[in-house]
Coordinates of C-alpha atoms and ligand atoms in Angstrom, one line a residue:
M4 CA 0.0 0.0 0.0
K5 CA 3.1 2.2 0.1
T6 CA 2.5 4.0 -3.2
L7 CA -1.0 4.9 -2.1
K8 CA 0.1 6.6 1.0
N9 CA 1.9 9.5 -0.5
P10 CA -0.8 11.8 -1.7
V11 CA -2.7 11.4 1.5
F12 CA 0.3 11.9 3.5
L13 CA 1.1 15.1 1.7
L14 CA -2.4 16.3 2.2
A15 CA -2.2 15.5 5.9
A16 CA 1.1 17.4 6.2
L17 CA -0.5 20.4 4.5
L18 CA -3.6 20.2 6.7
F19 CA -1.5 20.1 9.8
S20 CA 0.9 22.9 9.0
S21 CA -2.1 25.2 8.4
V22 CA -4.1 23.9 11.3
H23 CA -1.3 24.5 13.8
M24 CA -0.8 28.0 12.8
S25 CA -4.4 29.2 12.8
F26 CA -6.1 27.7 15.8
S27 CA -5.7 28.2 19.5
F28 CA -8.1 25.5 20.7
L29 CA -6.2 22.6 19.3
P30 CA -5.8 19.6 21.6
S31 CA -2.5 21.2 22.5
A32 CA -3.7 21.6 26.0
A33 CA -1.8 18.3 26.0
A34 CA 1.4 20.2 25.5
D35 CA 0.8 22.3 28.6
Q36 CA -0.7 19.5 30.7
E37 CA 1.3 16.4 31.4
L38 CA -1.8 14.3 30.7
K39 CA -1.4 12.9 27.3
T40 CA -3.1 10.0 25.4
V41 CA -0.9 7.2 24.2
A42 CA -1.4 8.5 20.6
E43 CA 0.1 11.8 21.6
S44 CA 2.8 10.6 23.9
S45 CA 4.0 8.0 21.3
N46 CA 4.1 10.7 18.6
F47 CA 1.2 8.9 16.9
T48 CA 2.8 5.5 16.6
A49 CA 0.6 3.6 19.1
T50 CA -2.8 3.4 20.6
S51 CA -4.0 2.9 24.2
Q52 CA -4.4 -0.4 25.9
Y53 CA -7.3 -0.8 28.3
A54 CA -5.1 -0.1 31.3
D55 CA -3.9 3.2 29.6
V56 CA -7.5 4.3 29.2
Q57 CA -8.3 3.5 32.9
T58 CA -5.2 5.4 34.0
F59 CA -6.1 8.4 31.8
I60 CA -9.6 8.5 33.2
N61 CA -8.4 8.2 36.8
S62 CA -6.0 11.1 36.2
L63 CA -8.7 13.2 34.7
Q64 CA -10.9 12.6 37.8
G65 CA -8.1 13.8 40.0
L66 CA -8.0 17.0 38.0
S67 CA -11.7 17.9 37.5
P68 CA -14.9 17.6 39.6
S69 CA -17.0 17.6 36.4
L70 CA -16.4 13.9 35.6
R71 CA -18.2 10.9 37.0
V72 CA -17.5 7.4 35.7
E73 CA -20.2 4.7 35.3
T74 CA -19.9 1.1 34.1
L75 CA -21.4 0.6 30.7
C76 CA -21.1 -3.1 30.9
V77 CA -18.8 -5.9 32.0
S78 CA -17.2 -7.4 28.9
T79 CA -17.2 -11.1 28.1
E80 CA -13.6 -11.3 29.4
G81 CA -14.5 -9.5 32.6
R82 CA -13.4 -5.9 31.9
D83 CA -15.5 -3.0 33.2
V84 CA -16.3 -0.9 30.2
P85 CA -16.2 2.8 31.4
L86 CA -18.8 5.4 30.6
L87 CA -17.7 9.0 31.3
V88 CA -20.4 11.3 32.4
I89 CA -19.2 14.9 31.9
G90 CA -21.3 17.8 33.2
A91 CA -21.1 20.9 35.2
P92 CA -22.1 19.4 37.6
P93 CA -22.2 15.8 36.3
P94 CA -25.7 14.6 37.1
T95 CA -25.8 11.6 39.5
S96 CA -28.9 10.3 37.8
P97 CA -31.0 11.1 34.7
L98 CA -33.8 12.2 37.1
E99 CA -31.8 15.3 37.9
L100 CA -32.0 16.4 34.2
R101 CA -35.8 16.9 34.5
H102 CA -35.0 20.1 36.3
D103 CA -32.6 21.6 33.8
K104 CA -32.5 21.9 30.0
R105 CA -29.2 20.3 29.3
L106 CA -29.1 17.9 26.3
V107 CA -27.4 14.6 26.7
V108 CA -25.0 13.7 23.9
Y109 CA -23.3 10.3 23.7
I110 CA -20.0 9.6 21.9
Q111 CA -19.0 6.0 21.3
A112 CA -15.6 4.9 20.2
N113 CA -13.7 1.7 19.4
I114 CA -16.7 -0.5 18.7
H115 CA -14.4 -2.0 16.1
A116 CA -11.2 -2.2 18.0
G117 CA -9.0 -2.0 15.0
E118 CA -10.5 1.5 14.3
V119 CA -8.8 3.2 17.1
E120 CA -8.6 6.9 16.5
G121 CA -12.0 7.6 18.1
K122 CA -10.7 6.2 21.4
E123 CA -7.7 8.6 21.4
A124 CA -9.8 11.6 20.1
S125 CA -12.6 11.1 22.6
L126 CA -10.1 10.9 25.5
M127 CA -8.4 14.1 24.2
L128 CA -11.8 15.7 23.9
A129 CA -12.8 14.8 27.5
R130 CA -9.5 16.2 28.8
D131 CA -9.7 19.4 26.8
I132 CA -13.3 20.1 28.0
L133 CA -12.6 19.2 31.6
L134 CA -9.3 21.1 31.9
D135 CA -10.5 24.2 30.1
R136 CA -11.4 26.9 32.6
D137 CA -14.4 27.9 30.5
R138 CA -15.7 24.4 30.5
P139 CA -17.0 24.6 26.9
Y140 CA -20.3 23.1 26.1
L141 CA -21.2 22.2 29.7
G142 CA -23.6 25.1 30.1
R143 CA -26.0 23.3 27.8
L144 CA -24.8 19.8 27.4
V145 CA -24.1 16.7 29.4
I146 CA -21.5 14.6 27.4
L147 CA -21.3 10.8 27.8
I148 CA -18.3 9.1 26.3
A149 CA -17.5 5.4 26.0
P150 CA -13.9 5.6 24.7
I151 CA -13.3 1.9 24.7
F152 CA -16.6 0.3 23.9
N153 CA -15.0 -3.0 22.6
A154 CA -12.4 -3.4 25.4
D155 CA -11.8 -7.1 24.7
G156 CA -11.1 -6.6 21.0
N157 CA -8.8 -3.7 22.0
E158 CA -6.6 -5.9 24.1
K159 CA -5.7 -8.1 21.1
I160 CA -3.4 -5.4 19.7
S161 CA -1.2 -6.7 16.9
K162 CA 0.7 -5.2 14.0
A163 CA -1.0 -7.9 11.9
N164 CA -4.5 -6.3 12.3
R165 CA -5.9 -4.0 9.6
R166 CA -2.7 -3.8 7.7
N167 CA -4.3 -1.8 4.9
Q168 CA -4.9 1.0 7.4
V169 CA -2.2 3.6 7.6
G170 CA -1.0 3.3 11.2
P171 CA -0.6 3.3 14.1
E172 CA 2.5 1.3 13.4
E173 CA 2.6 -0.4 16.8
G174 CA -0.7 -2.1 15.9
V175 CA -4.4 -2.1 16.7
G176 CA -7.0 -4.4 18.2
I177 CA -9.5 -6.6 16.4
R178 CA -12.9 -6.0 15.0
Y179 CA -14.8 -8.6 17.2
N180 CA -15.7 -8.6 20.9
G181 CA -14.9 -11.4 23.3
Q182 CA -17.7 -13.5 21.8
N183 CA -16.3 -13.1 18.3
L184 CA -19.3 -10.9 17.5
D185 CA -19.3 -7.8 15.4
L186 CA -20.9 -5.3 17.7
N187 CA -22.1 -3.1 14.8
R188 CA -24.3 -6.0 13.7
D189 CA -25.8 -6.5 17.1
G190 CA -28.3 -3.6 17.2
I191 CA -31.4 -5.9 16.9
K192 CA -30.5 -9.3 18.4
M193 CA -28.6 -7.5 21.1
E194 CA -26.6 -10.6 22.2
S195 CA -23.4 -9.0 23.4
P196 CA -22.8 -7.5 26.9
E197 CA -21.6 -4.3 25.2
V198 CA -24.8 -3.7 23.2
Q199 CA -27.0 -4.8 26.0
G200 CA -25.1 -2.4 28.2
L201 CA -25.5 0.3 25.6
A202 CA -29.3 -0.2 25.8
R203 CA -29.6 -0.5 29.5
N204 CA -27.0 2.0 30.8
V205 CA -26.9 4.6 28.1
L206 CA -30.0 4.6 25.9
N207 CA -32.7 3.5 28.3
R208 CA -31.0 5.3 31.3
W209 CA -29.7 8.6 29.9
D210 CA -31.7 8.8 26.7
P211 CA -29.2 10.8 24.7
V212 CA -30.5 12.9 21.9
L213 CA -27.6 12.0 19.7
L214 CA -25.2 9.0 19.4
V215 CA -21.9 9.4 17.5
D216 CA -20.3 6.1 16.6
C217 CA -16.6 6.4 15.6
H218 CA -15.2 4.1 12.9
T219 CA -12.5 4.0 10.2
T220 CA -13.4 3.3 6.5
N221 CA -12.4 0.2 4.5
G222 CA -13.1 1.2 1.0
S223 CA -12.9 3.8 -1.7
Y224 CA -10.1 6.3 -2.2
H225 CA -10.7 10.0 -1.7
K226 CA -9.0 13.0 -0.1
E227 CA -11.5 13.9 2.6
P228 CA -10.4 12.5 6.0
V229 CA -13.9 12.6 7.5
T230 CA -16.9 10.8 6.2
Y231 CA -20.3 10.5 7.9
A232 CA -23.7 9.0 7.6
W233 CA -27.1 9.2 9.5
P234 CA -29.8 6.7 10.2
L235 CA -31.1 5.3 6.9
N236 CA -34.0 3.1 7.7
P237 CA -37.3 4.6 6.5
N238 CA -39.3 2.8 9.3
G239 CA -37.9 5.4 11.6
D240 CA -39.5 8.8 11.9
L241 CA -38.4 10.7 8.7
S242 CA -38.1 14.0 10.5
I243 CA -35.0 12.7 12.3
I244 CA -33.4 11.7 9.0
S245 CA -34.2 14.9 7.2
Y246 CA -33.2 17.1 10.1
I247 CA -29.7 15.5 10.2
R248 CA -29.4 15.4 6.4
E249 CA -30.7 18.8 5.6
S250 CA -30.1 21.0 8.6
M251 CA -27.3 19.5 10.8
M252 CA -24.8 18.1 8.4
P253 CA -24.5 21.0 6.0
W254 CA -23.7 23.1 9.0
V255 CA -21.2 20.5 10.4
N256 CA -19.6 20.1 7.0
K257 CA -19.1 23.9 6.7
I258 CA -17.9 24.5 10.2
L259 CA -15.5 21.6 10.1
K260 CA -13.9 23.1 7.0
D261 CA -14.0 26.8 8.0
K262 CA -13.2 26.5 11.7
Y263 CA -11.2 23.3 11.8
N264 CA -9.7 23.1 8.3
T265 CA -11.0 19.5 7.9
L266 CA -12.7 18.3 4.8
S267 CA -15.7 15.9 5.0
I268 CA -18.1 14.1 2.8
P269 CA -21.0 11.7 3.3
Y270 CA -19.8 8.2 3.9
G271 CA -19.9 5.7 1.0
N272 CA -18.2 3.6 -1.6
F273 CA -18.4 3.8 -5.3
L274 CA -21.3 1.8 -6.6
D275 CA -19.0 0.5 -9.2
P276 CA -15.3 1.2 -8.5
R277 CA -14.5 0.6 -12.2
D278 CA -16.9 3.5 -13.1
P279 CA -17.1 6.0 -10.2
E280 CA -19.5 8.2 -12.1
K281 CA -22.3 5.8 -11.4
G282 CA -22.6 7.0 -7.9
W283 CA -21.8 6.8 -4.2
Q284 CA -23.6 4.7 -1.6
P285 CA -23.3 4.1 2.2
A286 CA -23.9 0.7 4.0
G287 CA -27.5 -0.7 4.0
P288 CA -30.6 0.4 6.0
E289 CA -30.7 -2.6 8.3
S290 CA -31.0 -1.7 12.0
R291 CA -28.4 -4.3 13.0
Y292 CA -26.2 -1.2 12.4
I293 CA -26.1 0.9 15.6
T294 CA -26.7 4.2 13.9
N295 CA -29.7 2.9 11.9
Y296 CA -31.0 1.4 15.1
I297 CA -30.9 4.7 17.0
G298 CA -33.0 6.3 14.2
L299 CA -35.8 3.7 15.0
R300 CA -35.7 5.0 18.6
N301 CA -36.5 8.5 17.4
R302 CA -33.1 9.8 18.3
M303 CA -30.3 11.3 16.2
A304 CA -27.2 9.3 15.3
L305 CA -24.1 9.9 13.3
L306 CA -21.8 7.3 11.9
L307 CA -18.3 8.7 11.7
E308 CA -16.0 6.9 9.3
N309 CA -12.4 8.3 9.2
Y310 CA -10.6 7.7 6.1
A311 CA -8.4 4.6 6.5
Y312 CA -5.7 5.7 4.1
A313 CA -5.1 9.0 5.9
D314 CA -2.2 8.7 8.4
Y315 CA -3.0 8.0 12.0
K316 CA -2.3 11.5 13.3
T317 CA -4.6 13.0 10.7
R318 CA -7.3 10.5 11.6
V319 CA -7.1 11.3 15.3
Y320 CA -7.2 15.0 14.8
S321 CA -10.0 14.8 12.2
N322 CA -12.0 12.6 14.5
Y323 CA -11.4 15.1 17.3
F324 CA -12.5 18.1 15.2
F325 CA -15.6 16.3 14.0
L326 CA -16.6 15.6 17.6
R327 CA -16.0 19.2 18.5
T328 CA -18.0 20.4 15.5
V329 CA -20.9 18.1 16.4
L330 CA -20.8 19.5 20.0
D331 CA -20.7 23.0 18.6
Y332 CA -23.8 22.2 16.7
C333 CA -25.7 20.7 19.6
Y334 CA -24.6 23.6 21.9
N335 CA -25.9 26.1 19.4
H336 CA -29.1 24.3 18.5
N337 CA -30.1 22.8 21.8
N338 CA -33.6 24.1 21.9
E339 CA -34.3 23.1 18.3
I340 CA -33.0 19.5 18.9
Q341 CA -35.0 19.2 22.2
Q342 CA -38.1 20.3 20.3
L343 CA -37.5 17.9 17.4
I344 CA -37.1 14.9 19.7
Q345 CA -40.2 15.8 21.8
E346 CA -42.3 16.2 18.7
T347 CA -41.1 13.0 17.2
D348 CA -42.0 11.0 20.4
Q349 CA -45.4 12.7 20.5
R350 CA -46.1 12.0 16.9
T351 CA -45.1 8.3 17.3
I352 CA -47.4 7.9 20.3
Q353 CA -50.3 9.6 18.4
K354 CA -49.7 7.4 15.4
G355 CA -49.9 4.3 17.6
L356 CA -53.1 5.5 19.4
N357 CA -55.0 5.8 16.1
P358 CA -53.1 4.7 13.1
A359 CA -54.2 6.5 9.9
E360 CA -54.5 5.1 6.4
S361 CA -51.2 6.8 5.5
D362 CA -49.3 5.3 8.4
R363 CA -47.4 2.4 6.9
F364 CA -44.7 -0.1 7.8
A365 CA -42.3 -0.7 4.9
T366 CA -41.5 -4.3 4.2
S367 CA -39.1 -3.5 1.3
Y368 CA -37.3 -0.5 0.0
D369 CA -36.4 1.4 -3.1
L370 CA -33.0 3.1 -3.1
K371 CA -33.0 6.6 -4.7
P372 CA -30.3 9.2 -5.0
L373 CA -30.7 12.5 -3.0
K374 CA -31.7 15.6 -4.9
D375 CA -28.2 17.0 -4.7
P376 CA -25.2 15.0 -5.8
V377 CA -22.0 14.6 -3.7
T378 CA -18.7 16.0 -4.7
I379 CA -15.7 13.7 -3.9
L380 CA -12.1 14.7 -4.3
G381 CA -10.7 11.5 -5.7
W382 CA -8.4 10.0 -8.3
E383 CA -8.9 8.3 -11.6
M384 CA -9.2 4.6 -11.1
E385 CA -7.8 1.8 -13.2
V386 CA -9.0 -1.8 -13.4
N387 CA -6.3 -4.2 -12.3
P388 CA -6.0 -6.8 -15.0
D389 CA -4.6 -9.4 -12.6
A390 CA -7.6 -9.2 -10.4
Q391 CA -9.3 -12.6 -10.0
S392 CA -12.6 -11.3 -8.6
W393 CA -14.8 -8.3 -8.3
P394 CA -13.7 -5.5 -8.4
R395 CA -10.0 -5.0 -7.9
V396 CA -9.3 -1.5 -9.0
K397 CA -6.2 0.6 -8.4
K398 CA -6.0 4.3 -7.8
T399 CA -3.9 6.2 -10.3
D400 CA -2.0 9.4 -9.5
I401 CA -4.3 11.5 -11.7
E402 CA -6.5 13.6 -9.4
R403 CA -10.2 13.8 -10.3
T404 CA -13.2 15.4 -8.8
Y405 CA -16.4 13.4 -9.0
T406 CA -19.8 15.0 -8.7
I407 CA -22.1 12.1 -8.7
P408 CA -25.4 10.9 -7.4
Y409 CA -25.6 9.9 -3.7
Y410 CA -27.7 6.8 -3.3
C411 CA -28.8 6.9 0.3
D412 CA -32.5 7.6 0.3
Y413 CA -34.5 4.5 1.1
H414 CA -38.2 4.7 0.3
P415 CA -40.9 2.1 1.0
K416 CA -41.4 -0.1 -2.0
T417 CA -44.0 -2.4 -0.4
S418 CA -45.7 -1.6 2.8
I419 CA -48.5 -2.7 5.1
P420 CA -50.8 -0.7 7.5
F421 CA -49.1 0.3 10.7
P422 CA -51.0 -1.4 13.5
F423 CA -52.4 -0.3 16.8
A424 CA -50.8 -3.2 18.7
Y425 CA -49.3 -6.7 18.4
L426 CA -50.7 -9.7 20.3
M427 CA -48.2 -12.5 20.9
T428 CA -49.7 -15.9 21.5
V429 CA -46.5 -17.6 22.7
A430 CA -45.3 -17.0 26.2
D431 CA -41.7 -16.9 25.2
A432 CA -39.5 -15.5 28.0
D433 CA -36.5 -15.0 25.7
I434 CA -38.5 -12.8 23.4
V435 CA -40.1 -10.8 26.2
T436 CA -36.6 -10.3 27.7
K437 CA -35.3 -9.1 24.3
L438 CA -38.2 -6.6 24.0
H439 CA -37.4 -5.4 27.6
Q440 CA -33.7 -5.1 26.7
H441 CA -34.7 -2.7 24.0
G442 CA -36.9 -0.8 26.4
I443 CA -40.2 -1.8 24.9
L444 CA -43.3 -1.8 27.1
V445 CA -44.9 -5.3 27.2
E446 CA -48.3 -5.9 28.7
K447 CA -50.6 -8.9 29.1
L448 CA -54.3 -9.2 28.8
T449 CA -56.2 -9.5 32.0
N450 CA -59.4 -10.7 30.3
R451 CA -60.2 -13.0 27.5
V452 CA -61.0 -11.0 24.4
S453 CA -62.2 -11.6 20.9
L454 CA -60.7 -9.4 18.2
E455 CA -60.5 -9.0 14.5
V456 CA -56.7 -9.3 13.7
E457 CA -54.5 -9.8 10.8
F458 CA -51.9 -12.5 10.8
F459 CA -49.1 -13.7 8.6
Q460 CA -49.4 -17.2 7.3
I461 CA -45.9 -18.2 6.4
T462 CA -45.6 -20.2 3.2
E463 CA -41.9 -20.4 3.1
V464 CA -39.1 -19.9 5.6
K465 CA -35.4 -20.2 4.7
G466 CA -32.4 -19.9 7.0
A467 CA -29.3 -18.5 5.4
E468 CA -26.9 -21.1 4.1
R469 CA -24.0 -19.4 5.7
I470 CA -23.8 -18.9 9.5
Y471 CA -23.7 -15.1 10.2
Q472 CA -23.0 -13.6 13.6
G473 CA -23.9 -17.0 15.2
H474 CA -27.2 -17.2 13.3
R475 CA -28.7 -18.4 10.1
P476 CA -30.8 -15.3 9.4
N477 CA -34.2 -16.1 8.0
S478 CA -36.1 -14.9 5.0
V479 CA -39.8 -15.6 4.8
K480 CA -42.7 -15.5 2.4
G481 CA -46.3 -15.6 3.3
E482 CA -49.7 -14.0 3.1
Y483 CA -51.8 -11.8 5.3
T484 CA -55.2 -13.0 6.4
I485 CA -57.8 -11.3 8.6
E486 CA -59.8 -13.3 11.1
K487 CA -61.7 -13.0 14.3
K488 CA -59.8 -14.7 17.0
D489 CA -60.1 -15.4 20.7
F490 CA -57.1 -14.3 22.9
P491 CA -57.0 -15.8 26.4
K492 CA -56.2 -13.9 29.5
G493 CA -52.4 -13.6 29.7
T494 CA -51.8 -13.1 26.0
L495 CA -48.9 -10.7 25.5
L496 CA -49.7 -7.3 24.1
I497 CA -47.3 -4.7 22.7
R498 CA -48.9 -1.4 21.8
T499 CA -47.3 0.9 19.2
A500 CA -48.4 3.9 21.2
Q501 CA -45.2 4.2 23.1
P502 CA -42.1 6.3 22.3
L503 CA -40.4 3.2 21.0
G504 CA -43.4 2.3 18.9
N505 CA -41.5 2.3 15.6
L506 CA -38.9 0.1 17.0
A507 CA -41.5 -2.3 18.4
A508 CA -43.0 -2.7 14.9
Y509 CA -39.6 -3.2 13.4
L510 CA -38.7 -6.0 15.9
L511 CA -42.1 -7.8 15.6
E512 CA -43.2 -7.5 12.0
A513 CA -42.9 -10.8 10.2
E514 CA -41.6 -9.1 7.1
S515 CA -39.3 -6.6 8.8
D516 CA -36.0 -6.6 6.9
D517 CA -34.1 -7.1 10.2
G518 CA -36.5 -8.0 12.9
L519 CA -36.5 -10.8 15.5
L520 CA -37.9 -13.3 13.0
V521 CA -34.8 -12.7 10.8
W522 CA -32.6 -13.4 13.8
N523 CA -34.2 -16.8 14.6
Y524 CA -36.1 -15.8 17.7
F525 CA -39.3 -17.3 16.4
D526 CA -37.8 -20.4 14.7
K527 CA -39.3 -23.0 17.0
Y528 CA -42.8 -21.6 16.4
I529 CA -42.8 -21.2 12.7
V530 CA -40.8 -24.1 11.1
P531 CA -42.9 -27.2 10.1
Q532 CA -42.9 -29.8 12.8
W533 CA -45.3 -32.7 12.3
Q534 CA -46.8 -31.1 9.3
R535 CA -45.5 -30.2 5.9
N536 CA -46.1 -26.4 5.9
P537 CA -44.7 -23.7 8.1
Q538 CA -46.9 -22.5 10.9
A539 CA -48.5 -19.1 11.3
Y540 CA -46.3 -16.4 12.7
P541 CA -47.5 -16.1 16.4
V542 CA -47.6 -12.3 16.4
Y543 CA -51.0 -11.0 15.4
R544 CA -51.6 -7.5 14.1
L545 CA -54.4 -5.5 15.7
L546 CA -55.1 -2.8 13.2
K547 CA -57.8 -0.8 14.8
P548 CA -57.8 0.8 18.3
A549 CA -59.4 -1.2 21.0
I550 CA -59.9 -0.7 24.7
L551 CA -58.2 -3.6 26.5
A552 CA -57.7 -4.4 30.1
T553 CA -54.0 -5.2 30.6
Q554 CA -51.2 -5.4 33.1
T555 CA -47.6 -4.5 32.6
V556 CA -45.2 -7.4 32.3
R557 CA -42.0 -6.8 34.3
Ligands
ZN610 ZN1 -16.1 0.0 11.9

């Protein structure tokens, strides 16, 4: 990869010479303070081990009263994953925030422990906020930081990991957690202590308005060191998607360039690397991806993908500047964000109370380009004639600016009416636990009732041939039928009139592109047993509002 480094390296050198001259708020507090991250103290040749992170946090606590530390989870290998709570003062519980207007923002780094610059940048950020006498942001924000989300993956640092990435030369951790799971595919099945801890101790506890998930790219060549994406799944409330896309990110993009001298573009890869003009596209809309998942919860999320072929120092600083810009945005738009979130929750509850004809659940999507194209500073590409398989292309030295369609707008292609509630006729403790882990309210009927419901008669169920994340994800075919059905006392009821109503639908719909049926949670109820055909999906759709006597299931 040596020949590929040079242009980026030059760019980085350019960036940094100008950055250092023009800005006073650089993380150069590090130079004055003794407290440095491993990235800084190694002159950007190494990244922090778990113990280094713990020592750094302990030192910060010795220097500032504005930091409390909570435990996000205990990892598979037994490590306490720290969650920094930064505030002036740091709240001891979310209940305290009822009495002030501070917004909670959550920064998550190192979910893929080979992608390390978020860990270094978020620690630098914590230090530079806590040790700044002005305590920037803390008048309006409470900042949560998980600098080492995948602690077990981080401890497997080796020079052999992610060798295509440009540094740090002393090596990085691995992608997977202690269970060999990819945590950024665990948004729905939630089978890792890390993502369960994220739900329990961050999302359901602190309810941050925004999650920023820090990564490093794997793909296309371009000059911009920062790339970003927002929630993509159209089963989330579209106001969140359009707010980030149309209001927040144009601002962030501009400030990042004007104030921090850092270029950014929406995240993606060329649709066809052999012909970049065809367009640019991010990863898919499935909510196994954490940022898509957050959108289904009516909250904002940003995927940060730092450019893997930028050198390590550039990536750390770019990540740092991106985080600062996002905090600048939240600080300056705190009332607007608060209002957006409140309205989205209220709209979701209203929709569930009395679903309208136009309220739909999308069962498949069309992917369209946005109205405006993206402009990418790239190079001309050349097809490698030695390549055995799709699509081995090489970057040439000829610079080229691509202004091309950005395919990231998922629209419903097929859809079904959004229901008032779901009735689940199997008393499955694992599924109830899963719903509870997500924060969904589950009730049970306290009387027998007879209701007209719609159900999905499965005609075909197929597990994937290849095992994926410990599963054989299902795809199903079937037909909807309406019938009058008796539901005994004790039948489980999940209403969509709750703040997480969109998520409840996504988890429970038979045809959801990434719901619990996909992840095998219903296998034993739907596969044929002593009969030839698959069984009916045991979650019934109650389309019209009904008054039902229920009790909450704890
Ligand atoms: Zn990643």
